[in-house]
Amino acid sequence: MLKTFTLQGDNPAQMKEAVEKITAYLRENTPEGVVSKQLLPNSWSIQAYVTEAQTIEVEKMAQAHDLKITISR
C-alpha cells in the first residue's frame, strides 16, 4: 500500500541522517522502492509502497532518531 511518512524533528542533521537510513531501508526492502522523497519546511516527506511490517520498521527507525512521524495513506 502506498503510504506517506512525514518526519519532523528539532535537529536538522539528525533528521537528515534518519531520512537517509529510512530511504536506504525502503530501497532494499520494497519492490518499488521509494516513490518520492521531498524536503518540506521543517520536515521530510517519503512515499513508498510498504507492508504493515515495513511501516512498523520505519516507525521504529524514526523514533530511534527522536523524530515525530506521521503516516498517511
PDB file of C-alpha atoms in Angstrom, residues 7-54:
ATOM      1  CA  LEU A   7       9.172  13.118   9.610  1.00  0.00           C
ATOM      2  CA  GLN A   8       9.716  16.114  11.878  1.00  0.00           C
ATOM      3  CA  GLY A   9      12.486  16.889  14.326  1.00  0.00           C
ATOM      4  CA  ASP A  10      14.368  19.687  16.039  1.00  0.00           C
ATOM      5  CA  ASN A  11      17.816  18.672  14.805  1.00  0.00           C
ATOM      6  CA  PRO A  12      18.176  19.016  11.000  1.00  0.00           C
ATOM      7  CA  ALA A  13      21.362  16.911  10.869  1.00  0.00           C
ATOM      8  CA  GLN A  14      19.767  14.101  12.875  1.00  0.00           C
ATOM      9  CA  MET A  15      16.640  14.283  10.723  1.00  0.00           C
ATOM     10  CA  LYS A  16      18.678  14.061   7.505  1.00  0.00           C
ATOM     11  CA  GLU A  17      20.575  11.031   8.841  1.00  0.00           C
ATOM     12  CA  ALA A  18      17.304   9.292   9.727  1.00  0.00           C
ATOM     13  CA  VAL A  19      15.806  10.060   6.312  1.00  0.00           C
ATOM     14  CA  GLU A  20      18.874   8.602   4.590  1.00  0.00           C
ATOM     15  CA  LYS A  21      18.665   5.401   6.684  1.00  0.00           C
ATOM     16  CA  ILE A  22      14.923   5.030   6.135  1.00  0.00           C
ATOM     17  CA  THR A  23      15.281   5.664   2.404  1.00  0.00           C
ATOM     18  CA  ALA A  24      18.058   3.053   2.158  1.00  0.00           C
ATOM     19  CA  TYR A  25      15.926   0.545   4.098  1.00  0.00           C
ATOM     20  CA  LEU A  26      12.951   1.118   1.784  1.00  0.00           C
ATOM     21  CA  ARG A  27      15.093   0.840  -1.359  1.00  0.00           C
ATOM     22  CA  GLU A  28      16.470  -2.509  -0.186  1.00  0.00           C
ATOM     23  CA  ASN A  29      13.240  -3.971   1.176  1.00  0.00           C
ATOM     24  CA  THR A  30      10.420  -2.857  -1.113  1.00  0.00           C
ATOM     25  CA  PRO A  31       9.970  -3.913  -4.754  1.00  0.00           C
ATOM     26  CA  GLU A  32       9.035  -0.403  -5.926  1.00  0.00           C
ATOM     27  CA  GLY A  33      11.484   1.359  -3.631  1.00  0.00           C
ATOM     28  CA  VAL A  34      10.881   4.960  -2.693  1.00  0.00           C
ATOM     29  CA  VAL A  35       8.270   6.664  -4.860  1.00  0.00           C
ATOM     30  CA  SER A  36       9.244  10.155  -3.726  1.00  0.00           C
ATOM     31  CA  LYS A  37      11.319  11.949  -1.112  1.00  0.00           C
ATOM     32  CA  GLN A  38      10.838  15.642  -0.521  1.00  0.00           C
ATOM     33  CA  LEU A  39      12.243  18.224   1.860  1.00  0.00           C
ATOM     34  CA  LEU A  40       9.411  20.338   3.235  1.00  0.00           C
ATOM     35  CA  PRO A  41       9.639  23.285   5.628  1.00  0.00           C
ATOM     36  CA  ASN A  42      10.872  21.713   8.898  1.00  0.00           C
ATOM     37  CA  SER A  43      10.119  18.150   7.761  1.00  0.00           C
ATOM     38  CA  TRP A  44      10.743  15.419   5.207  1.00  0.00           C
ATOM     39  CA  SER A  45       8.107  13.509   3.276  1.00  0.00           C
ATOM     40  CA  ILE A  46       8.808   9.994   1.965  1.00  0.00           C
ATOM     41  CA  GLN A  47       6.352   7.993  -0.134  1.00  0.00           C
ATOM     42  CA  ALA A  48       6.705   4.255  -0.660  1.00  0.00           C
ATOM     43  CA  TYR A  49       4.667   1.112  -1.218  1.00  0.00           C
ATOM     44  CA  VAL A  50       5.041  -0.764   2.065  1.00  0.00           C
ATOM     45  CA  THR A  51       3.603  -3.623   4.081  1.00  0.00           C
ATOM     46  CA  GLU A  52       2.413  -3.238   7.662  1.00  0.00           C
ATOM     47  CA  ALA A  53       5.663  -4.803   8.935  1.00  0.00           C
ATOM     48  CA  GLN A  54       7.730  -2.314   6.911  1.00  0.00           C
TER      49      GLN A  54
END
